[in-house]
Coordinates of C-alpha atoms in Angstrom, one line a residue:
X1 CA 28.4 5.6 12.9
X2 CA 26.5 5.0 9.6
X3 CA 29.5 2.1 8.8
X4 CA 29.2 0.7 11.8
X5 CA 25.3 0.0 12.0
X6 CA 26.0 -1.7 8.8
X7 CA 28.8 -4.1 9.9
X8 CA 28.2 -7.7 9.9
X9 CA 24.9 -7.0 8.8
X10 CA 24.3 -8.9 5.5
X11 CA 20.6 -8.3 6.2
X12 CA 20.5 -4.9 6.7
X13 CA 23.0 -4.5 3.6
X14 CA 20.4 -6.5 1.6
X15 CA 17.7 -4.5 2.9
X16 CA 19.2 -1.3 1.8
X17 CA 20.2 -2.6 -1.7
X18 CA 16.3 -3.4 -2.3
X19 CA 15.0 -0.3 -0.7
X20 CA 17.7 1.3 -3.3
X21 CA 16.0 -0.3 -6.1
X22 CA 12.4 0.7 -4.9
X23 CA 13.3 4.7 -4.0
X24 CA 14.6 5.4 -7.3
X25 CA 11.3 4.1 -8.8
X26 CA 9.0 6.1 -6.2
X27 CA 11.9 9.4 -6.8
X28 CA 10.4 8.8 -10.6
X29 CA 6.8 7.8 -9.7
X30 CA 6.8 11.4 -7.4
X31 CA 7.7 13.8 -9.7
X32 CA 5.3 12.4 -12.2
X33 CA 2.7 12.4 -10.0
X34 CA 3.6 16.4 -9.5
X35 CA 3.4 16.6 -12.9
X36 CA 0.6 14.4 -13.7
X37 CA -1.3 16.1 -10.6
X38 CA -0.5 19.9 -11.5
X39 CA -1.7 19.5 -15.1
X40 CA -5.7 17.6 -13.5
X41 CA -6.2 20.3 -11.3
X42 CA -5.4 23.1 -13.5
X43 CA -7.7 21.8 -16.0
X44 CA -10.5 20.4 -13.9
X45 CA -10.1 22.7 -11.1
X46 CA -10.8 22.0 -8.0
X47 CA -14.3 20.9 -7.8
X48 CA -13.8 18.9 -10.7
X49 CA -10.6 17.1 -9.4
X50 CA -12.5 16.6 -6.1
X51 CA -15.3 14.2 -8.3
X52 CA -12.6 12.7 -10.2
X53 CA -10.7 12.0 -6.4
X54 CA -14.3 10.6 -5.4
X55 CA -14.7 8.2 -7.9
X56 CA -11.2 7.2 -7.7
X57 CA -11.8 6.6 -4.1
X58 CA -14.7 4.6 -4.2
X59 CA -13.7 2.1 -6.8
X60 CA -10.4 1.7 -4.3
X61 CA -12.4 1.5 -0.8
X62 CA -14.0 -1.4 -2.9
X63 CA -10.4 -3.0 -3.9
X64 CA -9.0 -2.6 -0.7
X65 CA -12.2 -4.1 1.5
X66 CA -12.6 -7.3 -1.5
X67 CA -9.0 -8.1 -2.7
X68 CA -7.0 -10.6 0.0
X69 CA -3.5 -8.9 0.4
X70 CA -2.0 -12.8 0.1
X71 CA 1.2 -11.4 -0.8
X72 CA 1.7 -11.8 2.9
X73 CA 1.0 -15.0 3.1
X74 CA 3.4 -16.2 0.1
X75 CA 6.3 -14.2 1.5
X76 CA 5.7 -16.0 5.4
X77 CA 4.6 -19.5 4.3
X78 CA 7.3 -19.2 1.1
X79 CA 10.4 -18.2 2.6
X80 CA 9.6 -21.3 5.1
X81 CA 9.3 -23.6 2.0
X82 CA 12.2 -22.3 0.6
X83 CA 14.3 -23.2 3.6
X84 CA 13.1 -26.5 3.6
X85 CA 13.4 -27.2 -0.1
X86 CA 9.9 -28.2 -0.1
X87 CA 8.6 -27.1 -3.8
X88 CA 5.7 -29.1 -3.9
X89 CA 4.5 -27.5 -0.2
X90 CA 5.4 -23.8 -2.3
X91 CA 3.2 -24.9 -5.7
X92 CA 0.6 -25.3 -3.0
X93 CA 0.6 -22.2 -1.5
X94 CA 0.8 -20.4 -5.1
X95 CA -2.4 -21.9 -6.3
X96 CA -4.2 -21.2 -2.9
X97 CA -3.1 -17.7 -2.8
X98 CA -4.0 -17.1 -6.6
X99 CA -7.6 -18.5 -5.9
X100 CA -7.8 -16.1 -3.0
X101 CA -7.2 -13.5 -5.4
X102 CA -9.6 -14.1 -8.1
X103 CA -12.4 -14.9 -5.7
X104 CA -11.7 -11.6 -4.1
X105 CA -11.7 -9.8 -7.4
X106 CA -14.5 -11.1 -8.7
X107 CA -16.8 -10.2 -5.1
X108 CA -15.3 -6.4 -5.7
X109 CA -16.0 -6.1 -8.9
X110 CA -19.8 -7.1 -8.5
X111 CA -19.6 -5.5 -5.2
X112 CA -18.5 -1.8 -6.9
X113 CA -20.9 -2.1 -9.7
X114 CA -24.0 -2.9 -7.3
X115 CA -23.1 0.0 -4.7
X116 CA -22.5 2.8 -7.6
X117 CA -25.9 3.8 -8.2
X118 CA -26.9 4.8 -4.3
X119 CA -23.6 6.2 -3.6
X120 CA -24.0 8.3 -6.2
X121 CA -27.6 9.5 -5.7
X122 CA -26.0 10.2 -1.8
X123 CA -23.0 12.3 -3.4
X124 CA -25.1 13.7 -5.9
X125 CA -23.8 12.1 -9.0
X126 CA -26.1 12.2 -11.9
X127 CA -26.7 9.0 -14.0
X128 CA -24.0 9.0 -17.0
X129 CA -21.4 9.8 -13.7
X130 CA -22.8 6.5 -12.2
X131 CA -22.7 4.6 -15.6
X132 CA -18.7 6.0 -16.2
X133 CA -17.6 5.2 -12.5
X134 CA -19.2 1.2 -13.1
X135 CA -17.5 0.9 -16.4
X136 CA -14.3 2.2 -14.4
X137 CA -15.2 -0.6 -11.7
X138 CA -13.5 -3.2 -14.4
X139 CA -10.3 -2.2 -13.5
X140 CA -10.4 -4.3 -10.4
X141 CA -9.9 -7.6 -13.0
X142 CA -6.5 -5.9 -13.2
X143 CA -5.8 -6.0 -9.5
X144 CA -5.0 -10.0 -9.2
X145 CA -1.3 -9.0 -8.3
X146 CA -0.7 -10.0 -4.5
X147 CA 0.8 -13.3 -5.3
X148 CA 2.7 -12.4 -8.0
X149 CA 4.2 -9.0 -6.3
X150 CA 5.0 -11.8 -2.7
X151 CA 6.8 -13.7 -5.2
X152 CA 9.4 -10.5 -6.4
X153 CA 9.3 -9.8 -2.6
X154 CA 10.4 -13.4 -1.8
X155 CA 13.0 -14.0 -4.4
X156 CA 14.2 -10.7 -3.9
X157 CA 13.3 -9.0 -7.3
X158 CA 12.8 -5.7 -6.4
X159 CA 14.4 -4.4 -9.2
X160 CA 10.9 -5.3 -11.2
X161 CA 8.8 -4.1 -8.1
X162 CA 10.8 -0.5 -8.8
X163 CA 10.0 -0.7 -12.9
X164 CA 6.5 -1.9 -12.2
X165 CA 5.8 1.3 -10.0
X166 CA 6.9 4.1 -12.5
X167 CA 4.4 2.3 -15.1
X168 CA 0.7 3.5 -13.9
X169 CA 2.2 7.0 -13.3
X170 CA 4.2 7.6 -16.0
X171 CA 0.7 6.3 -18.1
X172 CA -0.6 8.7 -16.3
X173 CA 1.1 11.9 -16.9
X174 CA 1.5 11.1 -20.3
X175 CA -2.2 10.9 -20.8
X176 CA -3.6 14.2 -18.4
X177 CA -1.1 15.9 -21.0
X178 CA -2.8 14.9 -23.7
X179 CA -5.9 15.1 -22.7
X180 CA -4.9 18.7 -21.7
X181 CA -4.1 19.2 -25.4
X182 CA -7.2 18.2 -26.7
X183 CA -9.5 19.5 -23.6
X184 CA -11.0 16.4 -22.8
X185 CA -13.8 16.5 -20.4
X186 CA -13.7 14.6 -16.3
X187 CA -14.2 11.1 -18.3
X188 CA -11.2 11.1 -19.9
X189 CA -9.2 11.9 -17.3
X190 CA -11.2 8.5 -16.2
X191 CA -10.1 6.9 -19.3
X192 CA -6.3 7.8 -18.8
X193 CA -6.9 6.6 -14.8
X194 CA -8.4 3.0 -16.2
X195 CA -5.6 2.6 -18.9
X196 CA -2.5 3.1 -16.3
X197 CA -3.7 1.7 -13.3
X198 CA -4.5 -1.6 -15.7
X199 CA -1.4 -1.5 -17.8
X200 CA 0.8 -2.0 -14.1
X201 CA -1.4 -4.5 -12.9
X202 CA -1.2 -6.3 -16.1
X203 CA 2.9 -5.6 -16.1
X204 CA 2.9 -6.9 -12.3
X205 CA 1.2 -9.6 -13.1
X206 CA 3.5 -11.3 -16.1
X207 CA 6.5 -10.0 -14.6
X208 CA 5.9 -12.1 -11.0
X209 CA 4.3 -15.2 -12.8
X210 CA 7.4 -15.4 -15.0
X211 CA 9.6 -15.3 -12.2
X212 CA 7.6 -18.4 -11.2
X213 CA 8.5 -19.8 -14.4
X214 CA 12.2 -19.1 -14.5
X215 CA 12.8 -20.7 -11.0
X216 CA 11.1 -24.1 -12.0
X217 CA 7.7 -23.6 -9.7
X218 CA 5.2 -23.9 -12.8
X219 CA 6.9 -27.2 -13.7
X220 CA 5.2 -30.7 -13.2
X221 CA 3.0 -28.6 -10.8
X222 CA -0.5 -30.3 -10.1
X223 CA -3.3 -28.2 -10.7
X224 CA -5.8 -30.0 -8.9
X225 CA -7.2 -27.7 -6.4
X226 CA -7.6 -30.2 -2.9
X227 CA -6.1 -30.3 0.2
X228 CA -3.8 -26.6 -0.6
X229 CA -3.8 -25.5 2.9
X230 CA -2.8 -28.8 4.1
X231 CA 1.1 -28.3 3.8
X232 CA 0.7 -24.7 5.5
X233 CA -1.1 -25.4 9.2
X234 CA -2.9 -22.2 10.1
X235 CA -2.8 -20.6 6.5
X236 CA -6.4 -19.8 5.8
X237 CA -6.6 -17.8 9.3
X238 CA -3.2 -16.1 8.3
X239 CA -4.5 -15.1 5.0
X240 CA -8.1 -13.8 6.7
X241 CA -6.4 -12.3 9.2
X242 CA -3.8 -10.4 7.3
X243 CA -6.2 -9.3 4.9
X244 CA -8.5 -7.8 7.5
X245 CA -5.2 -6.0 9.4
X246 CA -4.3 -4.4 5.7
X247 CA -7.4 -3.6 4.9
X248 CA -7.9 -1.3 8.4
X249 CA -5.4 1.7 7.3
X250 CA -5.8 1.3 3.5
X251 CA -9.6 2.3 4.4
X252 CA -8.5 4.5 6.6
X253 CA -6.4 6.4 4.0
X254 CA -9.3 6.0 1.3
X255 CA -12.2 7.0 3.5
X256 CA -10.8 10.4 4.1
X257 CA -11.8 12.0 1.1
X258 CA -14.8 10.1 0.6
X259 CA -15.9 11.6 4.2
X260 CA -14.6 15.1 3.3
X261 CA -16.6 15.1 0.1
X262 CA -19.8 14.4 2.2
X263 CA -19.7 16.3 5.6
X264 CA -18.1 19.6 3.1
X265 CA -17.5 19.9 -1.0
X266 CA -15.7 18.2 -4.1
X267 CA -13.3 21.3 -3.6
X268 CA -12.5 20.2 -0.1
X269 CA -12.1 16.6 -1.3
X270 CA -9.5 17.9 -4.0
X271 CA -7.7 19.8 -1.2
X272 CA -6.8 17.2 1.0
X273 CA -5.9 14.7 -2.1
X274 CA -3.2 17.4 -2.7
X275 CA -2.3 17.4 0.4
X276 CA -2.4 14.1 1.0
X277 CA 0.1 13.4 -2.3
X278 CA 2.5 15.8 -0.8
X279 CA 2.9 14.0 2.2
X280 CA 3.3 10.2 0.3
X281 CA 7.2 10.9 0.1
X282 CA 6.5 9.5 3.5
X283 CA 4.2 6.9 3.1
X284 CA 5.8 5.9 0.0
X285 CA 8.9 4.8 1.8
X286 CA 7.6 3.5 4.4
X287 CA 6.0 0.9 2.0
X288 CA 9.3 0.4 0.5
X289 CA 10.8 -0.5 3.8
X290 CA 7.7 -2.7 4.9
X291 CA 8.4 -4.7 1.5
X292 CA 12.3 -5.0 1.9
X293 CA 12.1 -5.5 5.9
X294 CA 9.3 -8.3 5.6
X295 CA 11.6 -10.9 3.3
X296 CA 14.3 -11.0 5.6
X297 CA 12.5 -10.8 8.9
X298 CA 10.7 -14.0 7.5
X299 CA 14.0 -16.0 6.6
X300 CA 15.6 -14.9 10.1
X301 CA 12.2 -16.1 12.0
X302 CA 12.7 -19.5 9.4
X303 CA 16.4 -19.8 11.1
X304 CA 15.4 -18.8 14.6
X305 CA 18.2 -16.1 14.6
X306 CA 16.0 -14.1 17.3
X307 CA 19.4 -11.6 18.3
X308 CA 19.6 -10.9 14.6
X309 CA 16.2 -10.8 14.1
X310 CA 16.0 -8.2 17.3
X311 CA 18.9 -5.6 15.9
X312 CA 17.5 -5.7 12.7
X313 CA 14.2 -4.8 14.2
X314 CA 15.6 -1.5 16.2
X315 CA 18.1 -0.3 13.3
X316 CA 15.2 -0.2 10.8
X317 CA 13.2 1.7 13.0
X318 CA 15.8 3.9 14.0
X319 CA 16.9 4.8 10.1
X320 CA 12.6 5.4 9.3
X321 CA 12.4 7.5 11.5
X322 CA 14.9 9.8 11.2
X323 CA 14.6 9.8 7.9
X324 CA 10.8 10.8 8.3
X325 CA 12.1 13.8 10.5
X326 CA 14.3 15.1 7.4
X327 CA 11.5 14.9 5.2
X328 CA 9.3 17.0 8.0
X329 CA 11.7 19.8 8.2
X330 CA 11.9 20.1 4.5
X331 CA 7.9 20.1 3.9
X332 CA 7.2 22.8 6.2
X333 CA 9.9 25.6 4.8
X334 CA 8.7 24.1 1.1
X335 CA 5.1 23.3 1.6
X336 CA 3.5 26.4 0.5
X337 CA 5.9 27.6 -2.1
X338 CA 4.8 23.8 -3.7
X339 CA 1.2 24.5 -3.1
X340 CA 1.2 27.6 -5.0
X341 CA 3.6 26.9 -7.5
X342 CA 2.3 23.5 -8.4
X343 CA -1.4 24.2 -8.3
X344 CA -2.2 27.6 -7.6
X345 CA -3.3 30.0 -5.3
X346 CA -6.4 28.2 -4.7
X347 CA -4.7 25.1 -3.0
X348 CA -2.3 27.0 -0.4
X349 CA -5.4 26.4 1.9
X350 CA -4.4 23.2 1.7
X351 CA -1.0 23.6 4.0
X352 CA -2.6 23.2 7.7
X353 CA -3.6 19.9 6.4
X354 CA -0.4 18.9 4.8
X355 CA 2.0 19.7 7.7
X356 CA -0.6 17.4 10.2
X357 CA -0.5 14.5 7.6
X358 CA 3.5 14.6 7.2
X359 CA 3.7 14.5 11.3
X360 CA 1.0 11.5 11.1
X361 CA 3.0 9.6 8.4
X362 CA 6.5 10.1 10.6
X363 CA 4.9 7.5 12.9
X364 CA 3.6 5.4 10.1
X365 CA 7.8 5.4 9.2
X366 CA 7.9 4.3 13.2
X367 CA 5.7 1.2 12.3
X368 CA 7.0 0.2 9.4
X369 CA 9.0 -2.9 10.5
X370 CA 6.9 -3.2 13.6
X371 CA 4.0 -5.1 12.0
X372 CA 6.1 -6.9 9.2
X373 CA 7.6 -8.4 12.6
X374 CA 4.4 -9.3 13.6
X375 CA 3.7 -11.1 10.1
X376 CA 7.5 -12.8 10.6
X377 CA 6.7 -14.4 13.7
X378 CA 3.0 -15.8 12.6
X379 CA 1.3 -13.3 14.8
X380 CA -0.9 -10.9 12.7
X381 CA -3.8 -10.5 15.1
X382 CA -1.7 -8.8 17.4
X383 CA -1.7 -5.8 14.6
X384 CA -4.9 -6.6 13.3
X385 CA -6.5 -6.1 16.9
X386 CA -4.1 -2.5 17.1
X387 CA -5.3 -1.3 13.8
X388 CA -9.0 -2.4 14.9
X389 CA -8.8 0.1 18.3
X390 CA -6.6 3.1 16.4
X391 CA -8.9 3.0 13.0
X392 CA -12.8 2.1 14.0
X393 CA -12.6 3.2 17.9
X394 CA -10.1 6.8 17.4
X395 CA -9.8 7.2 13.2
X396 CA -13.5 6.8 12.4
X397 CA -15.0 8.9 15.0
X398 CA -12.8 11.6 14.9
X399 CA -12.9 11.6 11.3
X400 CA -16.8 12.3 11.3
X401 CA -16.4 15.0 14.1
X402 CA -13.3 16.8 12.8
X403 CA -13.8 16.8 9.4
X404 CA -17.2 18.0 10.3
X405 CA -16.3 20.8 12.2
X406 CA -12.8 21.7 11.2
X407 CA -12.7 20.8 7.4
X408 CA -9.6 19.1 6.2
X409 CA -7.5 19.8 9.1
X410 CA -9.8 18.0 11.3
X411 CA -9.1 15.2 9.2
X412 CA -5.7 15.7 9.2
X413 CA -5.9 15.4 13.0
X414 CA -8.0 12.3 13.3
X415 CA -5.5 10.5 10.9
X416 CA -2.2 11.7 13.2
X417 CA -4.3 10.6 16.4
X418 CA -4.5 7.5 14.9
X419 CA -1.2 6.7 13.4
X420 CA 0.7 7.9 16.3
X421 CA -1.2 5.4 18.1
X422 CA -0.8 2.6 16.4
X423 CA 3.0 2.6 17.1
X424 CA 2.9 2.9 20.2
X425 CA 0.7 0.0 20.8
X426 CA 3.0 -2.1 18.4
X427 CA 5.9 -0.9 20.2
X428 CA 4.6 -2.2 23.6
X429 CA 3.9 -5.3 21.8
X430 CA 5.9 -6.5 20.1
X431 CA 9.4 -7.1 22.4
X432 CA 7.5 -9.3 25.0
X433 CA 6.8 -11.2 21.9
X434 CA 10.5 -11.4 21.0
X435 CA 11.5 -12.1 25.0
X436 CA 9.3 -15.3 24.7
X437 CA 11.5 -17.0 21.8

C-alpha cells in the first residue's frame, strides 16, 4: 500500500527525503531535551523550573507577537521567481523580507525590556529577577532568522535546517550539566538558555545567507531599498497577514504557562512545561511536515498542477495523522513510567495533562498541510480568520476558566478544544478553494 501511495509521486518522494533529514535532527534534539530537562528540574525543582519556564515564556510571547514569520513569504513569492527565472524580482523580495525582520526585532526587543518590570511586580518577581530576564531580552537580536531558514526551505536544504536544530539543545544539555556540577543558581540556567538559543540563531543565520551566496543571489544585487514590493503584487498584506495567522497558535502555546503560573503556582507552570515537552514528539513533526509540505505545494500552485497539488494534499494528511495515532498509543502505556523516571515522583501529576495535550496535537498533525495549502494558493486570511475564532473566541476563554478551576488539565482541555477545531474549519475550507481552480 505504502509503495503505491508513493508511485509517480516525485513530490511526495521529495517530501519524505526532507522530512528524513529534519526527524533525525528532532530524534537528537528530543532526547536531549529529556536529558537537558531531567537534569533543570531535579536541581531547581519544581517551583524553581516553573520561574525559569516563566521567564522563558515571556521573552518568547514577546518574539512571537514582534518578529514577522517572512519565511512564508520568501518560500511563496520565491518559488514563483524561481520558476520564472526572475533573480532580480528574488533580490527584491530578500531585502524586503530581511528589513521586515530587523524592524520586528528591534520593536520586541524594546518591547520585552519595557514590559519586564510590571509583569514582574504582577508575578511577583523581585528586582534582580526583572533586571536578569531584560538582560535575557537581548537574545531576540539573535532571532533575525525567517528569511534565512525560507531560503533552506526553498532550495531545499533541509539537511542544514536538521544540523541547525540539534544546536540550541545540544548547548543546552551540555550546559544544565555543568551547571549541575558546579550548582549554579536559576540565572545560570538563564545564562546557558541565552548562549544556546543565540548560538542557533547565529548558526541559522550564516548557514541560510551563505546559501544566498553560493546560488549567485548576493551578486550585482542593488541595495537600494525602493520600490521592493513592487515585483511581488500583494506582498506586504501577505507578509502582515501571515505573520498575524503564526502568531495566533505560537501565543496560544506560550500563553499557557504564563496563565497557569497566574491563576495557580510556578510548580503548576513547571508541570504543564513537562507535559507539554512530552507531547512535542507531536508538534515537532508536524512542523517538520509543514516545512517540507509548504516548498512543494508552492512550486505545484507556480505550475498550476491542481490534481497533483490535490493528492498531495490528502496523502500528507492521511500519513500525519496516522502517524500521530502511533505516537498516542505509545504515550499513554509510557507516560507515567517517563514522568516518574525522568523527573520524579513529584511530576506524575502531570499525566492528565499530558495525555489531553498528545490528543490535541493529533489534530494539529491533521492541519499540518492544510494551512501550508492555504499559504500555496495566496490565501492566508482564510487560516488567519480560523486561528482568530479557535484561539481568542474558544483557546483564550477557556484557558482562563479551566485553568482556573481545573489546574493544568483545564488547560490541557482548552488547548484540544481549540486545536481540534481548527482542523475542521480548515478542512471545510479548503477543497471549495481547490474546486474553484
Amino acid at each position: 500500500m505504502i509503495k503505491r501511495w508513493l508511485a509517480n509521486s516525485i513530490f511526495l518522494r521529495r517530501i519524505i527525503k526532507n522530512v528524513t533529514w529534519l526527524l533525525g535532527g528532532r530524534v537528537i534534539t528530543g532526547l536531549t531535551s529529556l536529558v537537558y530537562l531531567s537534569t533543570v528540574t531535579h536541581q531547581l525543582g519544581v517551583t524553581g523550573f516553573g520561574t525559569l519556564v516563566l521567564i522563558q515564556t515571556y521573552i518568547q510571547i514577546v518574539v512571537d507577537l514582534t518578529t514577522f514569520q517572512s519565511s512564508q513569504a520568501v518560500i511563496r513569492y520565491g518559488a514563483i521567481c524561481l520558476e520564472q527565472k526572475n533573480k532580480v524580482a528574488l533580490q527584491q523580495l530578500l531585502k524586503f523580507t530581511t528589513l521586515l525582520d530587523l524592524v520586528g526585532v528591534l520593536v520586541g526587543l524594546a518591547i520585552a525590556v519595557i514590559i519586564a518590570p510590571y509583569l514582574g511586580s504582577y508575578i511577583g518577581w523581585n528586582q534582580t529577577l526583572i533586571t536578569q530576564v531584560q538582560w535575557c531580552s537581548l537574545i531576540i537580536l539573535f532571532t533575525t532568522t525567517a528569511t534565512p531558514k525560507g531560503l533552506l526551505q526553498l532550495y531545499n536544504r533541509f539537511d542544514w535546517l536538521a544540523f541547525q536544530i540539534t544546536i540550541p539543545t545540544m548547548i543546552s544539555m551540555l550546559g544544565a550539566m555543568v551547571a549541575a556540577i558546579l550548582n549554579a543558581p536559576l540565572w545560570g540556567y538563564l545564562v546557558v538558555w541565552f548562549i544556546a538559543q543565540a548560538s542557533g540563531g547565529l548558526l541559522l543565520f550564516l548557514v541560510g545567507w551563505r546559501e544566498a551566496w553560493k546560488r549567485g543571489l548576493l551578486k550585482n544585487i542593488n541595495w537600494s531599498l525602493m520600490n521592493l514590493s513592487q515585483s511581488h503584487p500583494g506582498l506586504l498584506k501577505f507578509c502582515i497577514v501571515s505573520n498575524l495567522d503564526s502568531s495566533l497558535p505560537m501565543v496560544m502555546r506560550q500563553a499557557s504557562p504564563l496563565v497557569v503560573g497566574i491563576f495557580a503556582t510556578p510548580s503548576a507552570a513547571g508541570l504543564f512545561q513537562v507535559s507539554y515537552e512530552l507531547s512535542t514528539p507531536l508538534k515537532d513533526i508536524a512542523q517538520i511536515l509543514t516545512q517540507s509540505i509548504y516548498p512543494e505545494l508552492a512550486r505545484l500552485e507556480s505550475q498550476e498542477k491542481w490534481r497533483l497539488f490535490a493528492i498531495l494534499l490528502l496523502k500528507s494528511t492521511a500519513i500525519a495523522i496516522s502517524i500521530g495515532v502511533i505516537i498516542f498509543i505509545i504515550s499513554v502505556c509510557l507516560g507515567q513510567i517517563v514522568l516518574k523516571f525522568a523527573f520524579g515522583e513529584t511530576f506524575i501529576s502531570a499525566y492528565g495533562s499530558l495525555v489531553l495535550l498528545v490528543v490535541a496535537e493529533i489534530f494539529t498533525m491533521g492541519n499540518c498541510a492544510l494551512e501550508p495549502a492555504f499559504y500555496a494558493i495566496g490565501k492566508p486570511s482564510f487560516p488567519l480568520r480560523v486561528n482568530a475564532i479557535a484561539i481568542l473566541g474558544v483557546y483564550l476563554p477557556l484557558l482562563l476558566v479551566l485553568t482556573k478551576f481545573f489546574g493544568i488539565v483545564g488547560t490541557g482541555i482548552a488547548t484540544l478544544s481549540s486545536t481540534a477545531l481548527i482542523l475542521i474549519f480548515n478542512s471545510l475550507l479548503i477543497w471549495p478553494q481547490l474546486r474553484r481552480r
